[in-house]
Amino acid sequence: MTTAMTAEPVWVEINLDAIHHNLREIKRELAGDSTLCVVLKSDAYGHGIDLVGPVVIAHDIEMLGISRNREAAQLRALGFTGRLLRLRSAQPQEMQAGTAWRIEEWIGGFPHATAASAVAVAAGRSIPVHLSINSSGISRDGIDVSRGAGLAELRALASLPGLDVRGIATHFPQEDVDDVRAGTARFVAESEVIRASLAQRGARSPIDRHCATSFAAFTVPESRLDLVRIGAALYGDTAADPKRFRTAMALKSRVAAVNGYSRGESVGYNRAHTLARDSVLATVPVGYGDAYPRDLSGRAEVLIRGKRAPVIDLLAMNCLTIDVTEVHGVFPGDEVVLYGRQGGEEVTGADLELAHGHLAADLYTAWGRMLPRKATGVHALEHATTLG
Ligand SMILES: *Cc1c(COP(=O)(O)O)cnc(C)c1O
Protein backbone atom coordinates (compact mmCIF):
# COMPACT_ATOMS: atom_id res chain seq x y z
CA MET A 1 0.00 0.00 0.00
CA THR A 2 1.33 3.40 -0.91
CA THR A 3 1.98 6.07 1.72
CA ALA A 4 -0.65 8.30 0.15
CA MET A 5 -3.28 5.62 0.63
CA THR A 6 -2.29 4.87 4.24
CA ALA A 7 -2.96 8.51 5.06
CA GLU A 8 -6.57 8.38 3.80
CA PRO A 9 -9.22 8.30 6.57
CA VAL A 10 -11.45 5.94 4.54
CA TRP A 11 -10.98 4.11 1.27
CA VAL A 12 -12.29 1.19 -0.80
CA GLU A 13 -10.27 -1.82 -1.89
CA ILE A 14 -11.13 -3.64 -5.09
CA ASN A 15 -9.99 -7.24 -5.13
CA LEU A 16 -9.21 -7.93 -8.78
CA ASP A 17 -8.68 -11.64 -8.05
CA ALA A 18 -12.34 -11.77 -6.99
CA ILE A 19 -13.36 -10.05 -10.26
CA HIS A 20 -11.26 -12.57 -12.21
CA HIS A 21 -12.75 -15.51 -10.28
CA ASN A 22 -16.33 -14.26 -10.72
CA LEU A 23 -15.80 -13.72 -14.43
CA ARG A 24 -14.48 -17.26 -14.83
CA GLU A 25 -17.58 -18.61 -13.06
CA ILE A 26 -19.87 -16.46 -15.24
CA LYS A 27 -18.16 -17.71 -18.41
CA ARG A 28 -18.19 -21.31 -17.22
CA GLU A 29 -21.96 -21.18 -16.73
CA LEU A 30 -23.12 -18.86 -19.51
CA ALA A 31 -20.63 -18.48 -22.35
CA GLY A 32 -21.14 -20.42 -25.54
CA ASP A 33 -24.90 -20.60 -25.78
CA SER A 34 -25.61 -16.91 -25.20
CA THR A 35 -23.64 -13.80 -26.02
CA LEU A 36 -22.17 -12.44 -22.79
CA CYS A 37 -22.65 -8.73 -22.06
CA VAL A 38 -20.64 -7.84 -18.94
CA VAL A 39 -22.10 -4.76 -17.29
CA LEU A 40 -19.66 -1.98 -16.34
CA LYS A 41 -22.17 0.87 -15.96
CA SER A 42 -21.87 3.41 -13.11
CA ASP A 43 -18.09 3.17 -13.33
CA ALA A 44 -18.23 -0.62 -12.90
CA TYR A 45 -20.78 -0.38 -10.05
CA GLY A 46 -18.35 1.97 -8.31
CA HIS A 47 -15.45 -0.52 -8.59
CA GLY A 48 -13.73 1.61 -11.25
CA ILE A 49 -13.56 0.97 -14.98
CA ASP A 50 -9.86 1.86 -14.72
CA LEU A 51 -9.35 -1.15 -12.39
CA VAL A 52 -11.98 -3.67 -13.54
CA GLY A 53 -11.96 -2.81 -17.27
CA PRO A 54 -8.53 -4.27 -18.07
CA VAL A 55 -9.34 -7.57 -16.28
CA VAL A 56 -12.63 -7.91 -18.18
CA ILE A 57 -11.14 -6.94 -21.53
CA ALA A 58 -8.35 -9.52 -21.06
CA HIS A 59 -11.10 -12.18 -20.89
CA ASP A 60 -12.18 -11.43 -24.48
CA ILE A 61 -15.75 -10.50 -23.64
CA GLU A 62 -17.86 -9.84 -26.74
CA MET A 63 -20.04 -7.07 -25.34
CA LEU A 64 -19.85 -4.57 -22.45
CA GLY A 65 -22.82 -2.78 -20.88
CA ILE A 66 -22.50 0.91 -20.05
CA SER A 67 -24.65 3.84 -19.03
CA ARG A 68 -22.64 7.01 -19.79
CA ASN A 69 -20.68 8.04 -22.84
CA ARG A 70 -17.69 8.64 -20.59
CA GLU A 71 -17.63 4.91 -19.75
CA ALA A 72 -17.69 4.03 -23.43
CA ALA A 73 -14.80 6.41 -24.10
CA GLN A 74 -12.80 4.89 -21.24
CA LEU A 75 -13.35 1.35 -22.51
CA ARG A 76 -12.36 2.28 -26.07
CA ALA A 77 -9.24 4.01 -24.66
CA LEU A 78 -8.43 0.77 -22.79
CA GLY A 79 -8.43 -0.96 -26.18
CA PHE A 80 -11.88 -2.58 -26.18
CA THR A 81 -12.99 -3.08 -29.80
CA GLY A 82 -16.07 -5.25 -29.14
CA ARG A 83 -19.70 -4.23 -28.86
CA LEU A 84 -20.95 -1.63 -26.36
CA LEU A 85 -24.58 -1.68 -25.23
CA ARG A 86 -26.19 1.18 -23.35
CA LEU A 87 -28.49 -0.26 -20.69
CA ARG A 88 -31.00 2.56 -20.55
CA SER A 89 -32.64 5.03 -22.88
CA ALA A 90 -30.31 7.92 -23.65
CA GLN A 91 -31.13 11.55 -24.27
CA PRO A 92 -30.77 12.65 -27.91
CA GLN A 93 -27.72 14.72 -26.92
CA GLU A 94 -26.05 11.64 -25.43
CA MET A 95 -26.88 9.51 -28.46
CA GLN A 96 -25.41 12.10 -30.76
CA ALA A 97 -22.13 12.17 -28.82
CA GLY A 98 -22.33 8.37 -28.43
CA THR A 99 -22.02 7.69 -32.15
CA ALA A 100 -18.29 8.42 -31.79
CA TRP A 101 -17.94 5.33 -29.57
CA ARG A 102 -20.17 3.04 -31.66
CA ILE A 103 -22.65 2.55 -28.81
CA GLU A 104 -25.64 0.28 -29.40
CA GLU A 105 -28.60 2.21 -28.04
CA TRP A 106 -31.48 0.94 -25.90
CA ILE A 107 -34.64 2.22 -27.58
CA GLY A 108 -37.24 3.03 -24.97
CA GLY A 109 -40.41 3.71 -26.95
CA PHE A 110 -41.61 5.24 -30.20
CA PRO A 111 -40.84 8.92 -29.49
CA HIS A 112 -37.40 7.81 -28.36
CA ALA A 113 -36.94 5.85 -31.59
CA THR A 114 -37.79 8.90 -33.69
CA ALA A 115 -35.24 10.93 -31.70
CA ALA A 116 -32.60 8.24 -32.32
CA SER A 117 -33.51 8.14 -36.01
CA ALA A 118 -33.10 11.93 -36.28
CA VAL A 119 -29.67 11.67 -34.61
CA ALA A 120 -28.63 8.93 -37.06
CA VAL A 121 -29.82 10.88 -40.10
CA ALA A 122 -28.06 14.06 -38.94
CA ALA A 123 -24.85 12.12 -38.25
CA GLY A 124 -25.03 10.41 -41.63
CA ARG A 125 -24.59 6.95 -40.13
CA SER A 126 -26.93 4.29 -38.85
CA ILE A 127 -27.20 3.58 -35.13
CA PRO A 128 -27.37 -0.04 -33.94
CA VAL A 129 -30.39 -0.34 -31.64
CA HIS A 130 -32.13 -2.72 -29.24
CA LEU A 131 -35.89 -2.31 -28.94
CA SER A 132 -37.15 -2.41 -25.38
CA ILE A 133 -40.59 -3.98 -24.97
CA ASN A 134 -42.71 -4.16 -21.85
CA SER A 135 -43.11 -7.96 -21.60
CA SER A 136 -41.85 -7.96 -18.01
CA GLY A 137 -44.39 -5.32 -16.98
CA ILE A 138 -41.80 -2.91 -15.60
CA SER A 139 -43.58 -0.11 -17.53
CA ARG A 140 -40.49 2.06 -17.57
CA ASP A 141 -39.08 2.44 -21.03
CA GLY A 142 -40.44 -0.17 -23.36
CA ILE A 143 -43.23 -0.44 -25.90
CA ASP A 144 -46.25 -2.41 -24.67
CA VAL A 145 -46.99 -4.72 -27.60
CA SER A 146 -50.10 -6.10 -25.90
CA ARG A 147 -51.75 -2.77 -26.80
CA GLY A 148 -52.87 -2.15 -30.37
CA ALA A 149 -51.08 1.19 -30.30
CA GLY A 150 -47.87 -0.54 -29.26
CA LEU A 151 -47.94 -2.92 -32.23
CA ALA A 152 -48.65 -0.06 -34.60
CA GLU A 153 -45.72 1.85 -33.14
CA LEU A 154 -43.42 -1.13 -33.65
CA ARG A 155 -44.42 -1.36 -37.31
CA ALA A 156 -43.88 2.37 -37.80
CA LEU A 157 -40.56 2.13 -35.99
CA ALA A 158 -39.30 -0.50 -38.42
CA SER A 159 -39.47 2.00 -41.28
CA LEU A 160 -37.66 4.87 -39.52
CA PRO A 161 -34.41 5.70 -41.29
CA GLY A 162 -31.01 5.17 -39.70
CA LEU A 163 -31.91 2.50 -37.15
CA ASP A 164 -30.21 -0.86 -37.46
CA VAL A 165 -32.18 -3.26 -35.23
CA ARG A 166 -29.81 -5.68 -33.48
CA GLY A 167 -31.88 -6.76 -30.53
CA ILE A 168 -35.18 -6.93 -28.67
CA ALA A 169 -34.97 -6.52 -24.90
CA THR A 170 -36.92 -6.36 -21.70
CA HIS A 171 -35.88 -5.86 -18.07
CA PHE A 172 -37.42 -7.52 -15.01
CA PRO A 173 -38.93 -5.44 -12.21
CA GLN A 174 -37.96 -7.84 -9.41
CA GLU A 175 -35.68 -10.67 -8.39
CA ASP A 176 -38.34 -13.33 -8.02
CA VAL A 177 -38.12 -16.69 -9.79
CA ASP A 178 -41.82 -16.99 -10.65
CA ASP A 179 -41.99 -13.40 -11.88
CA VAL A 180 -38.90 -13.93 -14.06
CA ARG A 181 -40.34 -17.19 -15.47
CA ALA A 182 -43.65 -15.58 -16.40
CA GLY A 183 -41.94 -12.49 -17.84
CA THR A 184 -39.60 -14.66 -19.92
CA ALA A 185 -42.48 -16.65 -21.41
CA ARG A 186 -44.32 -13.48 -22.37
CA PHE A 187 -41.13 -11.93 -23.74
CA VAL A 188 -40.37 -14.96 -25.92
CA ALA A 189 -43.89 -14.91 -27.38
CA GLU A 190 -43.91 -11.15 -28.00
CA SER A 191 -40.43 -11.00 -29.46
CA GLU A 192 -41.33 -13.76 -31.94
CA VAL A 193 -44.13 -11.60 -33.33
CA ILE A 194 -41.77 -8.62 -33.62
CA ARG A 195 -38.99 -10.61 -35.22
CA ALA A 196 -41.37 -11.96 -37.84
CA SER A 197 -42.66 -8.48 -38.62
CA LEU A 198 -39.13 -7.00 -38.80
CA ALA A 199 -37.97 -9.84 -41.07
CA GLN A 200 -40.80 -8.99 -43.48
CA ARG A 201 -39.44 -5.47 -43.63
CA GLY A 202 -36.04 -6.76 -44.61
CA ALA A 203 -34.26 -6.17 -41.31
CA ARG A 204 -30.90 -7.87 -41.11
CA SER A 205 -30.59 -10.89 -38.89
CA PRO A 206 -29.77 -12.04 -36.34
CA ILE A 207 -31.82 -10.05 -33.91
CA ASP A 208 -30.85 -11.01 -30.37
CA ARG A 209 -33.54 -11.47 -27.74
CA HIS A 210 -32.36 -10.58 -24.25
CA CYS A 211 -33.85 -10.13 -20.79
CA ALA A 212 -31.57 -11.89 -18.27
CA THR A 213 -29.67 -10.12 -15.48
CA SER A 214 -27.41 -12.02 -13.05
CA PHE A 215 -30.36 -13.15 -10.95
CA ALA A 216 -32.44 -14.31 -13.93
CA ALA A 217 -29.56 -16.04 -15.73
CA PHE A 218 -28.50 -18.02 -12.66
CA THR A 219 -31.96 -18.94 -11.36
CA VAL A 220 -34.12 -19.28 -14.51
CA PRO A 221 -31.97 -20.82 -17.29
CA GLU A 222 -34.67 -20.38 -19.96
CA SER A 223 -34.29 -16.60 -19.53
CA ARG A 224 -30.78 -16.69 -21.05
CA LEU A 225 -31.98 -16.67 -24.68
CA ASP A 226 -29.51 -15.12 -27.16
CA LEU A 227 -27.71 -12.69 -24.87
CA VAL A 228 -27.30 -12.20 -21.10
CA ARG A 229 -26.56 -8.91 -19.31
CA ILE A 230 -24.46 -9.71 -16.23
CA GLY A 231 -23.44 -7.11 -13.67
CA ALA A 232 -24.04 -8.02 -10.01
CA ALA A 233 -22.39 -11.47 -10.26
CA LEU A 234 -19.16 -9.90 -11.54
CA TYR A 235 -18.87 -7.87 -8.34
CA GLY A 236 -19.92 -10.78 -6.12
CA ASP A 237 -23.20 -9.17 -5.09
CA THR A 238 -26.00 -11.48 -6.20
CA ALA A 239 -28.63 -13.37 -4.27
CA ALA A 240 -28.81 -15.92 -7.12
CA ASP A 241 -25.81 -18.09 -6.20
CA PRO A 242 -23.96 -16.15 -3.47
CA LYS A 243 -21.54 -18.96 -2.50
CA ARG A 244 -20.22 -19.14 -6.02
CA PHE A 245 -19.09 -15.50 -6.22
CA ARG A 246 -16.66 -13.45 -4.14
CA THR A 247 -17.39 -9.90 -2.99
CA ALA A 248 -14.88 -7.67 -4.76
CA MET A 249 -15.18 -4.46 -2.76
CA ALA A 250 -14.22 -3.67 0.84
CA LEU A 251 -14.71 -0.38 2.71
CA LYS A 252 -11.96 0.31 5.21
CA SER A 253 -10.79 2.88 7.72
CA ARG A 254 -8.71 3.03 10.88
CA VAL A 255 -9.35 3.88 14.50
CA ALA A 256 -8.58 7.48 15.45
CA ALA A 257 -9.34 7.99 19.18
CA VAL A 258 -10.10 5.49 21.99
CA ASN A 259 -11.63 6.43 25.37
CA GLY A 260 -13.31 4.97 28.43
CA TYR A 261 -16.73 6.33 29.54
CA SER A 262 -19.00 5.52 32.48
CA ARG A 263 -22.34 3.77 32.58
CA GLY A 264 -25.18 6.26 32.15
CA GLU A 265 -23.29 8.68 29.85
CA SER A 266 -24.96 9.53 26.57
CA VAL A 267 -23.04 9.10 23.30
CA GLY A 268 -23.06 11.28 20.21
CA TYR A 269 -25.59 13.65 18.64
CA ASN A 270 -29.08 14.00 20.11
CA ARG A 271 -27.88 11.88 23.07
CA ALA A 272 -29.38 9.05 21.06
CA HIS A 273 -27.48 6.27 22.84
CA THR A 274 -26.94 5.76 26.58
CA LEU A 275 -24.21 3.50 27.92
CA ALA A 276 -25.61 0.54 29.86
CA ARG A 277 -22.19 -0.25 31.36
CA ASP A 278 -18.75 1.29 31.70
CA SER A 279 -17.50 1.18 28.12
CA VAL A 280 -14.53 1.58 25.81
CA LEU A 281 -15.47 3.57 22.70
CA ALA A 282 -13.44 4.20 19.57
CA THR A 283 -14.02 6.87 16.93
CA VAL A 284 -13.55 6.01 13.28
CA PRO A 285 -13.17 8.86 10.75
CA VAL A 286 -16.07 7.88 8.47
CA GLY A 287 -19.42 9.68 8.31
CA TYR A 288 -22.39 10.52 6.16
CA GLY A 289 -20.14 12.96 4.26
CA ASP A 290 -18.42 9.82 2.97
CA ALA A 291 -21.73 8.28 1.87
CA TYR A 292 -21.89 6.07 4.99
CA PRO A 293 -25.56 6.88 5.58
CA ARG A 294 -26.89 8.17 8.85
CA ASP A 295 -29.61 5.53 8.97
CA LEU A 296 -26.89 2.92 9.63
CA SER A 297 -26.52 4.58 13.07
CA GLY A 298 -27.23 2.12 15.87
CA ARG A 299 -27.73 -0.67 13.31
CA ALA A 300 -24.49 -1.44 11.49
CA GLU A 301 -21.52 -3.42 12.76
CA VAL A 302 -17.88 -3.09 11.72
CA LEU A 303 -14.91 -5.43 12.09
CA ILE A 304 -11.95 -4.61 14.28
CA ARG A 305 -9.21 -6.99 15.43
CA GLY A 306 -11.23 -9.77 13.77
CA LYS A 307 -14.33 -9.09 15.91
CA ARG A 308 -17.65 -7.37 15.28
CA ALA A 309 -18.29 -4.02 16.98
CA PRO A 310 -21.53 -2.02 16.78
CA VAL A 311 -21.84 1.55 15.49
CA ILE A 312 -23.64 3.05 18.51
CA ASP A 313 -23.96 6.78 17.92
CA LEU A 314 -26.09 8.88 15.63
CA LEU A 315 -23.15 9.24 13.32
CA ALA A 316 -21.64 12.53 12.21
CA MET A 317 -20.54 13.99 8.89
CA ASN A 318 -16.96 12.81 9.34
CA CYS A 319 -16.86 10.30 12.18
CA LEU A 320 -18.72 7.52 13.92
CA THR A 321 -18.36 5.80 17.30
CA ILE A 322 -18.06 2.06 17.87
CA ASP A 323 -18.29 0.14 21.13
CA VAL A 324 -15.09 -1.87 21.56
CA THR A 325 -15.56 -2.84 25.22
CA GLU A 326 -15.40 -6.51 24.21
CA VAL A 327 -12.48 -6.11 21.84
CA HIS A 328 -9.18 -6.23 23.65
CA GLY A 329 -6.41 -3.66 23.14
CA VAL A 330 -7.89 -1.36 20.50
CA PHE A 331 -5.44 1.40 19.59
CA PRO A 332 -5.34 4.35 17.15
CA GLY A 333 -4.36 3.07 13.70
CA ASP A 334 -6.10 -0.31 13.98
CA GLU A 335 -7.83 -1.31 10.74
CA VAL A 336 -11.63 -1.08 10.71
CA VAL A 337 -13.62 -2.91 8.02
CA LEU A 338 -17.08 -1.45 7.37
CA TYR A 339 -17.84 -3.72 4.39
CA GLY A 340 -15.92 -6.86 3.52
CA ARG A 341 -13.72 -9.36 5.35
CA GLN A 342 -11.30 -9.22 8.22
CA GLY A 343 -9.88 -12.47 9.54
CA GLY A 344 -12.69 -15.00 9.62
CA GLU A 345 -15.43 -12.38 9.88
CA GLU A 346 -17.29 -10.56 7.12
CA VAL A 347 -19.70 -7.63 6.85
CA THR A 348 -21.72 -8.74 3.83
CA GLY A 349 -24.01 -6.88 1.47
CA ALA A 350 -26.88 -8.75 3.15
CA ASP A 351 -25.74 -7.39 6.56
CA LEU A 352 -25.80 -3.85 5.17
CA GLU A 353 -29.19 -4.41 3.57
CA LEU A 354 -30.57 -5.67 6.86
CA ALA A 355 -29.14 -2.68 8.76
CA HIS A 356 -30.01 -0.09 6.17
CA GLY A 357 -33.13 -1.36 4.45
CA HIS A 358 -31.83 -0.51 0.98
CA LEU A 359 -29.80 -2.32 -1.67
CA ALA A 360 -26.12 -2.78 -0.87
CA ALA A 361 -25.44 -1.42 -4.37
CA ASP A 362 -27.14 1.83 -3.34
CA LEU A 363 -24.31 2.23 -0.81
CA TYR A 364 -21.24 0.78 -2.52
CA THR A 365 -21.72 2.49 -5.90
CA ALA A 366 -21.45 5.79 -3.99
CA TRP A 367 -18.47 4.67 -1.87
CA GLY A 368 -16.59 3.49 -4.92
CA ARG A 369 -17.19 6.67 -6.84
CA MET A 370 -16.40 9.20 -4.13
CA LEU A 371 -13.67 7.58 -2.02
CA PRO A 372 -10.08 6.69 -2.96
CA ARG A 373 -9.90 3.25 -4.59
CA LYS A 374 -7.09 0.76 -4.35
CA ALA A 375 -6.73 -2.48 -6.30
CA THR A 376 -5.68 -5.61 -4.40
CA GLY A 377 -4.85 -9.21 -5.37
CA VAL A 378 -2.35 -10.79 -7.74
CA HIS A 379 -4.15 -9.21 -10.69
CA ALA A 380 -3.63 -5.80 -9.12
CA LEU A 381 0.14 -6.42 -9.22
CA GLU A 382 -0.09 -7.41 -12.88
CA HIS A 383 -2.15 -4.31 -13.50
CA ALA A 384 0.43 -2.11 -11.76
CA THR A 385 3.19 -3.72 -13.84
CA THR A 386 1.36 -3.13 -17.12
CA LEU A 387 0.83 0.45 -16.16
CA GLY A 388 4.57 0.67 -15.51
C1 LIG B 1 -27.83 -3.01 -14.61
C2 LIG B 1 -28.58 -3.76 -15.61
C3 LIG B 1 -28.33 -5.12 -15.83
C4 LIG B 1 -27.39 -5.94 -14.95
O1 LIG B 1 -28.12 -6.43 -13.86
P1 LIG B 1 -27.42 -7.23 -12.65
O2 LIG B 1 -28.54 -7.58 -11.77
O3 LIG B 1 -26.46 -6.29 -12.00
O4 LIG B 1 -26.74 -8.42 -13.24
C5 LIG B 1 -29.01 -5.74 -16.85
N1 LIG B 1 -29.88 -5.07 -17.63
C6 LIG B 1 -30.17 -3.77 -17.44
C7 LIG B 1 -31.15 -3.09 -18.33
C8 LIG B 1 -29.54 -3.07 -16.42
O5 LIG B 1 -29.81 -1.78 -16.23
mmCIF file of N, CA and C and ligand atoms in Angstrom, residues 39 41 45 87 106 140 171 175 213-215 229-233, ligand 1:
data_model
loop_
_atom_site.group_PDB
_atom_site.id
_atom_site.type_symbol
_atom_site.label_atom_id
_atom_site.label_comp_id
_atom_site.label_asym_id
_atom_site.label_seq_id
_atom_site.Cartn_x
_atom_site.Cartn_y
_atom_site.Cartn_z
ATOM 1 N N VAL A 39 -21.594 -6.111 -17.544
ATOM 2 C CA VAL A 39 -22.096 -4.756 -17.289
ATOM 3 C C VAL A 39 -21.108 -3.947 -16.427
ATOM 4 N N LYS A 41 -21.552 -0.453 -16.139
ATOM 5 C CA LYS A 41 -22.167 0.869 -15.955
ATOM 6 C C LYS A 41 -21.853 1.432 -14.567
ATOM 7 N N TYR A 45 -20.069 -0.308 -11.337
ATOM 8 C CA TYR A 45 -20.778 -0.378 -10.052
ATOM 9 C C TYR A 45 -19.926 0.232 -8.940
ATOM 10 N N LEU A 87 -27.441 0.496 -21.374
ATOM 11 C CA LEU A 87 -28.490 -0.258 -20.689
ATOM 12 C C LEU A 87 -29.656 0.598 -20.218
ATOM 13 N N TRP A 106 -30.293 1.591 -26.453
ATOM 14 C CA TRP A 106 -31.483 0.940 -25.896
ATOM 15 C C TRP A 106 -32.664 1.841 -26.255
ATOM 16 N N ARG A 140 -41.465 0.996 -17.793
ATOM 17 C CA ARG A 140 -40.487 2.059 -17.571
ATOM 18 C C ARG A 140 -40.096 2.674 -18.907
ATOM 19 N N HIS A 171 -36.614 -5.885 -19.342
ATOM 20 C CA HIS A 171 -35.876 -5.862 -18.072
ATOM 21 C C HIS A 171 -36.859 -6.165 -16.947
ATOM 22 N N GLU A 175 -36.442 -9.426 -8.452
ATOM 23 C CA GLU A 175 -35.681 -10.668 -8.388
ATOM 24 C C GLU A 175 -36.546 -11.719 -7.704
ATOM 25 N N THR A 213 -30.689 -10.722 -16.346
ATOM 26 C CA THR A 213 -29.671 -10.125 -15.475
ATOM 27 C C THR A 213 -28.972 -11.285 -14.759
ATOM 28 N N SER A 214 -28.083 -10.968 -13.824
ATOM 29 C CA SER A 214 -27.410 -12.019 -13.046
ATOM 30 C C SER A 214 -28.428 -12.934 -12.384
ATOM 31 N N PHE A 215 -29.386 -12.334 -11.691
ATOM 32 C CA PHE A 215 -30.359 -13.151 -10.952
ATOM 33 C C PHE A 215 -31.116 -14.069 -11.896
ATOM 34 N N ARG A 229 -27.149 -10.172 -19.769
ATOM 35 C CA ARG A 229 -26.555 -8.913 -19.309
ATOM 36 C C ARG A 229 -26.176 -9.076 -17.836
ATOM 37 N N ILE A 230 -24.891 -9.300 -17.576
ATOM 38 C CA ILE A 230 -24.463 -9.715 -16.234
ATOM 39 C C ILE A 230 -23.641 -8.636 -15.543
ATOM 40 N N GLY A 231 -24.176 -8.089 -14.460
ATOM 41 C CA GLY A 231 -23.442 -7.106 -13.666
ATOM 42 C C GLY A 231 -23.151 -7.627 -12.270
ATOM 43 N N ALA A 232 -24.185 -7.705 -11.438
ATOM 44 C CA ALA A 232 -24.036 -8.024 -10.010
ATOM 45 C C ALA A 232 -23.100 -9.207 -9.727
ATOM 46 N N ALA A 233 -23.210 -10.272 -10.507
ATOM 47 C CA ALA A 233 -22.391 -11.471 -10.257
ATOM 48 C C ALA A 233 -20.900 -11.165 -10.415
HETATM 49 C C1 LIG B 1 -27.833 -3.011 -14.607
HETATM 50 C C2 LIG B 1 -28.580 -3.756 -15.615
HETATM 51 C C3 LIG B 1 -28.325 -5.122 -15.826
HETATM 52 C C4 LIG B 1 -27.388 -5.937 -14.954
HETATM 53 O O1 LIG B 1 -28.120 -6.432 -13.857
HETATM 54 P P1 LIG B 1 -27.421 -7.233 -12.654
HETATM 55 O O2 LIG B 1 -28.541 -7.583 -11.765
HETATM 56 O O3 LIG B 1 -26.456 -6.285 -12.005
HETATM 57 O O4 LIG B 1 -26.739 -8.418 -13.236
HETATM 58 C C5 LIG B 1 -29.005 -5.740 -16.854
HETATM 59 N N1 LIG B 1 -29.878 -5.069 -17.625
HETATM 60 C C6 LIG B 1 -30.165 -3.766 -17.437
HETATM 61 C C7 LIG B 1 -31.150 -3.091 -18.325
HETATM 62 C C8 LIG B 1 -29.539 -3.074 -16.423
HETATM 63 O O5 LIG B 1 -29.815 -1.779 -16.231
#
